[in-house]
Amino acid sequence: MSAQTETPSAAERAYQVIRSQILDGGHTPGTMLGEAALATEIGVSRTPVRVAMARLQDEGWIRIYPKRGAVVQGVDERTIAELADARYILETTAVDRAPEALRQRLAAGLDELITQQRTAFAEADVARFIELTLDFHRGFVEAGDSQVMLEMYSLLSDRHRFILFMNSRHLLDRCDEIIAEHEKLVDHLRAGDSAAFAATMRGHIAENAAPAH
């Protein structure tokens, strides 16, 4: 009974560790992952790692090759484009529907996130900046005051995080432009100018979702 109760916990821990390493760029596309090495690193047996890897394969993060290991999968250009379209629809729709009081409250919070983003860039802390960016864009979806829209956005966040980490050098190279675009987006939110918000968001998403080379 002890093994039965421990295995799900160990498998979940292995899943969370490996998944985080993939999403945060620790295991880049093309990396070969082995059960034995992962088990040693995580501090579990190979069985929980095998369960975790099967789950990650179902989610499209890795491809398992029997007796050889698993290869981390990238995100193709079509998926990047589709993700950008989905984010654009959710964020612009939410802002278009946002009531005045909620817009003003969220704008104040987003201003603070921009201040933190500027600090992260100054310290070249890409990981911190990416976390702040995910929170920042989620704020626009929150403006729509729709639980369903937030749930849909949450389903996209892992792919968004993965792409941002793959493009971390690109983010650092255009840090000033990104901050300026974020400030414009918040200004449009505060003013209730959904048309200007949509126009700025279209260019912002297209530029920062570009495939890494």
PDB file of C-alpha atoms in Angstrom:
ATOM      1  CA  MET A   1       0.000   0.000   0.000  1.00  0.00           C
ATOM      2  CA  SER A   2       2.888   2.333   0.753  1.00  0.00           C
ATOM      3  CA  ALA A   3       4.319   1.989  -2.772  1.00  0.00           C
ATOM      4  CA  GLN A   4       0.875   2.559  -4.268  1.00  0.00           C
ATOM      5  CA  THR A   5       0.398   5.784  -2.341  1.00  0.00           C
ATOM      6  CA  GLU A   6       3.915   7.056  -3.048  1.00  0.00           C
ATOM      7  CA  THR A   7       4.024   6.338  -6.780  1.00  0.00           C
ATOM      8  CA  PRO A   8       1.454   8.954  -7.879  1.00  0.00           C
ATOM      9  CA  SER A   9       3.233  11.596  -5.791  1.00  0.00           C
ATOM     10  CA  ALA A  10       6.638  10.654  -7.191  1.00  0.00           C
ATOM     11  CA  ALA A  11       5.275  10.595 -10.740  1.00  0.00           C
ATOM     12  CA  GLU A  12       3.672  14.003 -10.273  1.00  0.00           C
ATOM     13  CA  ARG A  13       6.915  15.410  -8.881  1.00  0.00           C
ATOM     14  CA  ALA A  14       8.878  13.990 -11.800  1.00  0.00           C
ATOM     15  CA  TYR A  15       6.331  15.419 -14.220  1.00  0.00           C
ATOM     16  CA  GLN A  16       6.481  18.896 -12.695  1.00  0.00           C
ATOM     17  CA  VAL A  17      10.303  18.970 -12.634  1.00  0.00           C
ATOM     18  CA  ILE A  18      10.782  17.783 -16.224  1.00  0.00           C
ATOM     19  CA  ARG A  19       7.963  19.964 -17.535  1.00  0.00           C
ATOM     20  CA  SER A  20       9.382  23.060 -15.820  1.00  0.00           C
ATOM     21  CA  GLN A  21      12.834  22.354 -17.231  1.00  0.00           C
ATOM     22  CA  ILE A  22      11.375  22.150 -20.729  1.00  0.00           C
ATOM     23  CA  LEU A  23       9.210  25.272 -20.414  1.00  0.00           C
ATOM     24  CA  ASP A  24      12.037  27.300 -18.879  1.00  0.00           C
ATOM     25  CA  GLY A  25      14.540  26.373 -21.574  1.00  0.00           C
ATOM     26  CA  GLY A  26      16.588  23.984 -19.428  1.00  0.00           C
ATOM     27  CA  HIS A  27      15.939  21.189 -21.914  1.00  0.00           C
ATOM     28  CA  THR A  28      15.949  22.779 -25.368  1.00  0.00           C
ATOM     29  CA  PRO A  29      14.333  21.234 -28.464  1.00  0.00           C
ATOM     30  CA  GLY A  30      16.369  18.293 -29.712  1.00  0.00           C
ATOM     31  CA  THR A  31      17.726  17.388 -26.264  1.00  0.00           C
ATOM     32  CA  MET A  32      17.711  13.650 -25.545  1.00  0.00           C
ATOM     33  CA  LEU A  33      16.330  12.773 -22.107  1.00  0.00           C
ATOM     34  CA  GLY A  34      17.122   9.469 -20.412  1.00  0.00           C
ATOM     35  CA  GLU A  35      15.071   7.830 -17.681  1.00  0.00           C
ATOM     36  CA  ALA A  36      18.054   6.853 -15.528  1.00  0.00           C
ATOM     37  CA  ALA A  37      19.670  10.285 -15.530  1.00  0.00           C
ATOM     38  CA  LEU A  38      16.363  12.034 -14.804  1.00  0.00           C
ATOM     39  CA  ALA A  39      15.541   9.614 -11.997  1.00  0.00           C
ATOM     40  CA  THR A  40      18.898  10.299 -10.350  1.00  0.00           C
ATOM     41  CA  GLU A  41      18.535  14.051 -10.757  1.00  0.00           C
ATOM     42  CA  ILE A  42      14.992  14.173  -9.378  1.00  0.00           C
ATOM     43  CA  GLY A  43      15.601  11.583  -6.670  1.00  0.00           C
ATOM     44  CA  VAL A  44      12.963   9.042  -7.672  1.00  0.00           C
ATOM     45  CA  SER A  45      12.971   5.611  -9.270  1.00  0.00           C
ATOM     46  CA  ARG A  46      12.704   5.128 -13.023  1.00  0.00           C
ATOM     47  CA  THR A  47       9.018   4.112 -12.854  1.00  0.00           C
ATOM     48  CA  PRO A  48       7.683   7.579 -11.874  1.00  0.00           C
ATOM     49  CA  VAL A  49       9.915   9.126 -14.545  1.00  0.00           C
ATOM     50  CA  ARG A  50       8.470   6.726 -17.136  1.00  0.00           C
ATOM     51  CA  VAL A  51       4.926   7.712 -16.091  1.00  0.00           C
ATOM     52  CA  ALA A  52       5.820  11.407 -16.241  1.00  0.00           C
ATOM     53  CA  MET A  53       7.401  11.083 -19.675  1.00  0.00           C
ATOM     54  CA  ALA A  54       4.345   9.302 -21.064  1.00  0.00           C
ATOM     55  CA  ARG A  55       2.223  12.221 -19.852  1.00  0.00           C
ATOM     56  CA  LEU A  56       4.608  14.765 -21.380  1.00  0.00           C
ATOM     57  CA  GLN A  57       4.494  12.910 -24.676  1.00  0.00           C
ATOM     58  CA  ASP A  58       0.685  13.027 -24.630  1.00  0.00           C
ATOM     59  CA  GLU A  59       0.958  16.809 -24.181  1.00  0.00           C
ATOM     60  CA  GLY A  60       3.349  17.098 -27.118  1.00  0.00           C
ATOM     61  CA  TRP A  61       6.443  18.220 -25.190  1.00  0.00           C
ATOM     62  CA  ILE A  62       8.570  15.159 -25.917  1.00  0.00           C
ATOM     63  CA  ARG A  63       8.711  12.170 -28.252  1.00  0.00           C
ATOM     64  CA  ILE A  64       9.647   8.839 -26.690  1.00  0.00           C
ATOM     65  CA  TYR A  65      11.904   6.392 -28.518  1.00  0.00           C
ATOM     66  CA  PRO A  66      11.778   2.953 -26.833  1.00  0.00           C
ATOM     67  CA  LYS A  67      15.091   1.855 -25.286  1.00  0.00           C
ATOM     68  CA  ARG A  68      16.740   5.121 -26.331  1.00  0.00           C
ATOM     69  CA  GLY A  69      15.051   7.886 -24.365  1.00  0.00           C
ATOM     70  CA  ALA A  70      12.942  10.878 -25.339  1.00  0.00           C
ATOM     71  CA  VAL A  71      13.623  13.935 -27.462  1.00  0.00           C
ATOM     72  CA  VAL A  72      12.312  17.371 -26.472  1.00  0.00           C
ATOM     73  CA  GLN A  73      10.038  18.756 -29.168  1.00  0.00           C
ATOM     74  CA  GLY A  74      10.046  22.321 -30.415  1.00  0.00           C
ATOM     75  CA  VAL A  75       7.112  24.469 -31.498  1.00  0.00           C
ATOM     76  CA  ASP A  76       6.682  24.835 -35.239  1.00  0.00           C
ATOM     77  CA  GLU A  77       5.928  28.109 -36.999  1.00  0.00           C
ATOM     78  CA  ARG A  78       2.286  27.206 -37.565  1.00  0.00           C
ATOM     79  CA  THR A  79       1.748  26.628 -33.845  1.00  0.00           C
ATOM     80  CA  ILE A  80       3.471  29.925 -33.044  1.00  0.00           C
ATOM     81  CA  ALA A  81       1.202  31.755 -35.495  1.00  0.00           C
ATOM     82  CA  GLU A  82      -1.931  30.042 -34.161  1.00  0.00           C
ATOM     83  CA  LEU A  83      -0.955  30.862 -30.586  1.00  0.00           C
ATOM     84  CA  ALA A  84      -0.447  34.518 -31.534  1.00  0.00           C
ATOM     85  CA  ASP A  85      -3.900  34.630 -33.167  1.00  0.00           C
ATOM     86  CA  ALA A  86      -5.587  33.032 -30.152  1.00  0.00           C
ATOM     87  CA  ARG A  87      -3.902  35.428 -27.726  1.00  0.00           C
ATOM     88  CA  TYR A  88      -4.816  38.400 -29.889  1.00  0.00           C
ATOM     89  CA  ILE A  89      -8.485  37.410 -29.974  1.00  0.00           C
ATOM     90  CA  LEU A  90      -8.706  36.815 -26.228  1.00  0.00           C
ATOM     91  CA  GLU A  91      -6.823  39.945 -25.137  1.00  0.00           C
ATOM     92  CA  THR A  92      -8.480  42.372 -27.542  1.00  0.00           C
ATOM     93  CA  THR A  93     -11.959  40.965 -26.945  1.00  0.00           C
ATOM     94  CA  ALA A  94     -11.515  41.240 -23.189  1.00  0.00           C
ATOM     95  CA  VAL A  95     -10.302  44.854 -23.385  1.00  0.00           C
ATOM     96  CA  ASP A  96     -13.148  45.772 -25.729  1.00  0.00           C
ATOM     97  CA  ARG A  97     -15.649  44.520 -23.138  1.00  0.00           C
ATOM     98  CA  ALA A  98     -13.936  45.958 -20.058  1.00  0.00           C
ATOM     99  CA  PRO A  99     -16.039  48.259 -17.840  1.00  0.00           C
ATOM    100  CA  GLU A 100     -14.523  51.603 -16.863  1.00  0.00           C
ATOM    101  CA  ALA A 101     -13.852  50.872 -13.198  1.00  0.00           C
ATOM    102  CA  LEU A 102     -12.158  47.557 -13.945  1.00  0.00           C
ATOM    103  CA  ARG A 103     -10.043  49.129 -16.700  1.00  0.00           C
ATOM    104  CA  GLN A 104      -8.697  51.786 -14.352  1.00  0.00           C
ATOM    105  CA  ARG A 105      -7.961  49.303 -11.576  1.00  0.00           C
ATOM    106  CA  LEU A 106      -6.141  46.901 -13.902  1.00  0.00           C
ATOM    107  CA  ALA A 107      -4.199  49.720 -15.584  1.00  0.00           C
ATOM    108  CA  ALA A 108      -2.746  50.744 -12.223  1.00  0.00           C
ATOM    109  CA  GLY A 109      -1.637  47.193 -11.539  1.00  0.00           C
ATOM    110  CA  LEU A 110      -0.128  46.827 -15.012  1.00  0.00           C
ATOM    111  CA  ASP A 111       1.848  50.051 -14.507  1.00  0.00           C
ATOM    112  CA  GLU A 112       3.502  48.393 -11.508  1.00  0.00           C
ATOM    113  CA  LEU A 113       4.291  45.288 -13.558  1.00  0.00           C
ATOM    114  CA  ILE A 114       5.988  47.471 -16.163  1.00  0.00           C
ATOM    115  CA  THR A 115       8.167  48.994 -13.436  1.00  0.00           C
ATOM    116  CA  GLN A 116       9.171  45.483 -12.382  1.00  0.00           C
ATOM    117  CA  GLN A 117       9.790  44.501 -16.003  1.00  0.00           C
ATOM    118  CA  ARG A 118      12.137  47.451 -16.421  1.00  0.00           C
ATOM    119  CA  THR A 119      14.101  46.306 -13.365  1.00  0.00           C
ATOM    120  CA  ALA A 120      14.272  42.742 -14.673  1.00  0.00           C
ATOM    121  CA  PHE A 121      15.646  43.974 -17.992  1.00  0.00           C
ATOM    122  CA  ALA A 122      18.203  46.186 -16.247  1.00  0.00           C
ATOM    123  CA  GLU A 123      19.423  43.118 -14.369  1.00  0.00           C
ATOM    124  CA  ALA A 124      19.276  40.945 -17.534  1.00  0.00           C
ATOM    125  CA  ASP A 125      16.960  38.608 -15.603  1.00  0.00           C
ATOM    126  CA  VAL A 126      15.111  37.060 -18.531  1.00  0.00           C
ATOM    127  CA  ALA A 127      13.346  34.425 -16.432  1.00  0.00           C
ATOM    128  CA  ARG A 128      11.874  37.093 -14.169  1.00  0.00           C
ATOM    129  CA  PHE A 129      10.872  39.233 -17.132  1.00  0.00           C
ATOM    130  CA  ILE A 130       9.055  36.298 -18.745  1.00  0.00           C
ATOM    131  CA  GLU A 131       7.094  35.606 -15.554  1.00  0.00           C
ATOM    132  CA  LEU A 132       6.121  39.280 -15.407  1.00  0.00           C
ATOM    133  CA  THR A 133       5.144  39.242 -19.094  1.00  0.00           C
ATOM    134  CA  LEU A 134       2.813  36.290 -18.582  1.00  0.00           C
ATOM    135  CA  ASP A 135       1.172  38.118 -15.659  1.00  0.00           C
ATOM    136  CA  PHE A 136       1.034  41.337 -17.692  1.00  0.00           C
ATOM    137  CA  HIS A 137      -0.831  39.858 -20.650  1.00  0.00           C
ATOM    138  CA  ARG A 138      -3.124  37.882 -18.377  1.00  0.00           C
ATOM    139  CA  GLY A 139      -4.159  41.239 -16.944  1.00  0.00           C
ATOM    140  CA  PHE A 140      -5.732  42.230 -20.253  1.00  0.00           C
ATOM    141  CA  VAL A 141      -7.790  39.028 -20.279  1.00  0.00           C
ATOM    142  CA  GLU A 142      -8.878  39.771 -16.715  1.00  0.00           C
ATOM    143  CA  ALA A 143     -10.347  43.013 -18.058  1.00  0.00           C
ATOM    144  CA  GLY A 144     -13.078  40.989 -19.764  1.00  0.00           C
ATOM    145  CA  ASP A 145     -14.300  39.706 -16.387  1.00  0.00           C
ATOM    146  CA  SER A 146     -14.904  36.251 -17.887  1.00  0.00           C
ATOM    147  CA  GLN A 147     -13.842  33.059 -16.107  1.00  0.00           C
ATOM    148  CA  VAL A 148     -14.131  31.076 -19.318  1.00  0.00           C
ATOM    149  CA  MET A 149     -11.811  33.451 -21.172  1.00  0.00           C
ATOM    150  CA  LEU A 150      -9.286  33.223 -18.328  1.00  0.00           C
ATOM    151  CA  GLU A 151      -9.418  29.432 -18.428  1.00  0.00           C
ATOM    152  CA  MET A 152      -8.832  29.489 -22.174  1.00  0.00           C
ATOM    153  CA  TYR A 153      -5.910  31.864 -21.728  1.00  0.00           C
ATOM    154  CA  SER A 154      -4.397  29.612 -19.045  1.00  0.00           C
ATOM    155  CA  LEU A 155      -4.374  26.751 -21.544  1.00  0.00           C
ATOM    156  CA  LEU A 156      -2.148  28.864 -23.791  1.00  0.00           C
ATOM    157  CA  SER A 157       0.288  30.018 -21.123  1.00  0.00           C
ATOM    158  CA  ASP A 158       2.638  27.012 -21.255  1.00  0.00           C
ATOM    159  CA  ARG A 159       3.207  27.407 -24.994  1.00  0.00           C
ATOM    160  CA  HIS A 160       3.606  31.141 -24.546  1.00  0.00           C
ATOM    161  CA  ARG A 161       6.216  30.613 -21.807  1.00  0.00           C
ATOM    162  CA  PHE A 162       8.108  28.053 -23.921  1.00  0.00           C
ATOM    163  CA  ILE A 163       8.272  30.377 -26.937  1.00  0.00           C
ATOM    164  CA  LEU A 164       9.417  33.323 -24.825  1.00  0.00           C
ATOM    165  CA  PHE A 165      12.270  31.293 -23.348  1.00  0.00           C
ATOM    166  CA  MET A 166      13.271  30.082 -26.814  1.00  0.00           C
ATOM    167  CA  ASN A 167      13.418  33.745 -27.869  1.00  0.00           C
ATOM    168  CA  SER A 168      15.090  35.103 -24.736  1.00  0.00           C
ATOM    169  CA  ARG A 169      17.978  36.654 -26.672  1.00  0.00           C
ATOM    170  CA  HIS A 170      15.478  38.416 -28.935  1.00  0.00           C
ATOM    171  CA  LEU A 171      13.664  39.806 -25.886  1.00  0.00           C
ATOM    172  CA  LEU A 172      16.845  41.270 -24.430  1.00  0.00           C
ATOM    173  CA  ASP A 173      17.826  42.793 -27.767  1.00  0.00           C
ATOM    174  CA  ARG A 174      14.609  44.808 -27.992  1.00  0.00           C
ATOM    175  CA  CYS A 175      13.922  45.449 -24.313  1.00  0.00           C
ATOM    176  CA  ASP A 176      13.358  49.189 -24.777  1.00  0.00           C
ATOM    177  CA  GLU A 177      10.828  48.627 -27.566  1.00  0.00           C
ATOM    178  CA  ILE A 178       8.974  45.998 -25.544  1.00  0.00           C
ATOM    179  CA  ILE A 179       8.634  48.307 -22.543  1.00  0.00           C
ATOM    180  CA  ALA A 180       7.421  51.156 -24.803  1.00  0.00           C
ATOM    181  CA  GLU A 181       4.818  48.845 -26.394  1.00  0.00           C
ATOM    182  CA  HIS A 182       3.638  47.680 -22.973  1.00  0.00           C
ATOM    183  CA  GLU A 183       3.219  51.290 -21.882  1.00  0.00           C
ATOM    184  CA  LYS A 184       1.157  52.062 -24.999  1.00  0.00           C
ATOM    185  CA  LEU A 185      -1.074  49.043 -24.387  1.00  0.00           C
ATOM    186  CA  VAL A 186      -1.780  50.175 -20.824  1.00  0.00           C
ATOM    187  CA  ASP A 187      -2.465  53.739 -22.011  1.00  0.00           C
ATOM    188  CA  HIS A 188      -5.016  52.413 -24.515  1.00  0.00           C
ATOM    189  CA  LEU A 189      -6.604  50.230 -21.841  1.00  0.00           C
ATOM    190  CA  ARG A 190      -6.878  53.171 -19.461  1.00  0.00           C
ATOM    191  CA  ALA A 191      -8.392  55.379 -22.195  1.00  0.00           C
ATOM    192  CA  GLY A 192     -10.839  52.704 -23.297  1.00  0.00           C
ATOM    193  CA  ASP A 193      -9.530  52.948 -26.875  1.00  0.00           C
ATOM    194  CA  SER A 194     -10.050  49.348 -27.950  1.00  0.00           C
ATOM    195  CA  ALA A 195      -9.240  50.064 -31.623  1.00  0.00           C
ATOM    196  CA  ALA A 196      -5.829  51.535 -30.780  1.00  0.00           C
ATOM    197  CA  PHE A 197      -5.241  48.730 -28.298  1.00  0.00           C
ATOM    198  CA  ALA A 198      -5.961  46.101 -30.975  1.00  0.00           C
ATOM    199  CA  ALA A 199      -3.653  47.787 -33.501  1.00  0.00           C
ATOM    200  CA  THR A 200      -0.771  47.993 -31.023  1.00  0.00           C
ATOM    201  CA  MET A 201      -1.350  44.445 -29.786  1.00  0.00           C
ATOM    202  CA  ARG A 202      -1.265  43.013 -33.311  1.00  0.00           C
ATOM    203  CA  GLY A 203       2.214  44.353 -33.965  1.00  0.00           C
ATOM    204  CA  HIS A 204       3.427  43.575 -30.451  1.00  0.00           C
ATOM    205  CA  ILE A 205       2.433  39.915 -30.599  1.00  0.00           C
ATOM    206  CA  ALA A 206       3.755  39.437 -34.138  1.00  0.00           C
ATOM    207  CA  GLU A 207       7.168  40.863 -33.247  1.00  0.00           C
ATOM    208  CA  ASN A 208       7.673  38.993 -29.989  1.00  0.00           C
ATOM    209  CA  ALA A 209       6.274  35.656 -31.141  1.00  0.00           C
ATOM    210  CA  ALA A 210       8.735  35.402 -34.017  1.00  0.00           C
ATOM    211  CA  PRO A 211      10.409  31.979 -34.244  1.00  0.00           C
ATOM    212  CA  ALA A 212      13.843  31.828 -32.683  1.00  0.00           C
ATOM    213  CA  HIS A 213      16.713  31.319 -35.113  1.00  0.00           C
TER     214      HIS A 213
END
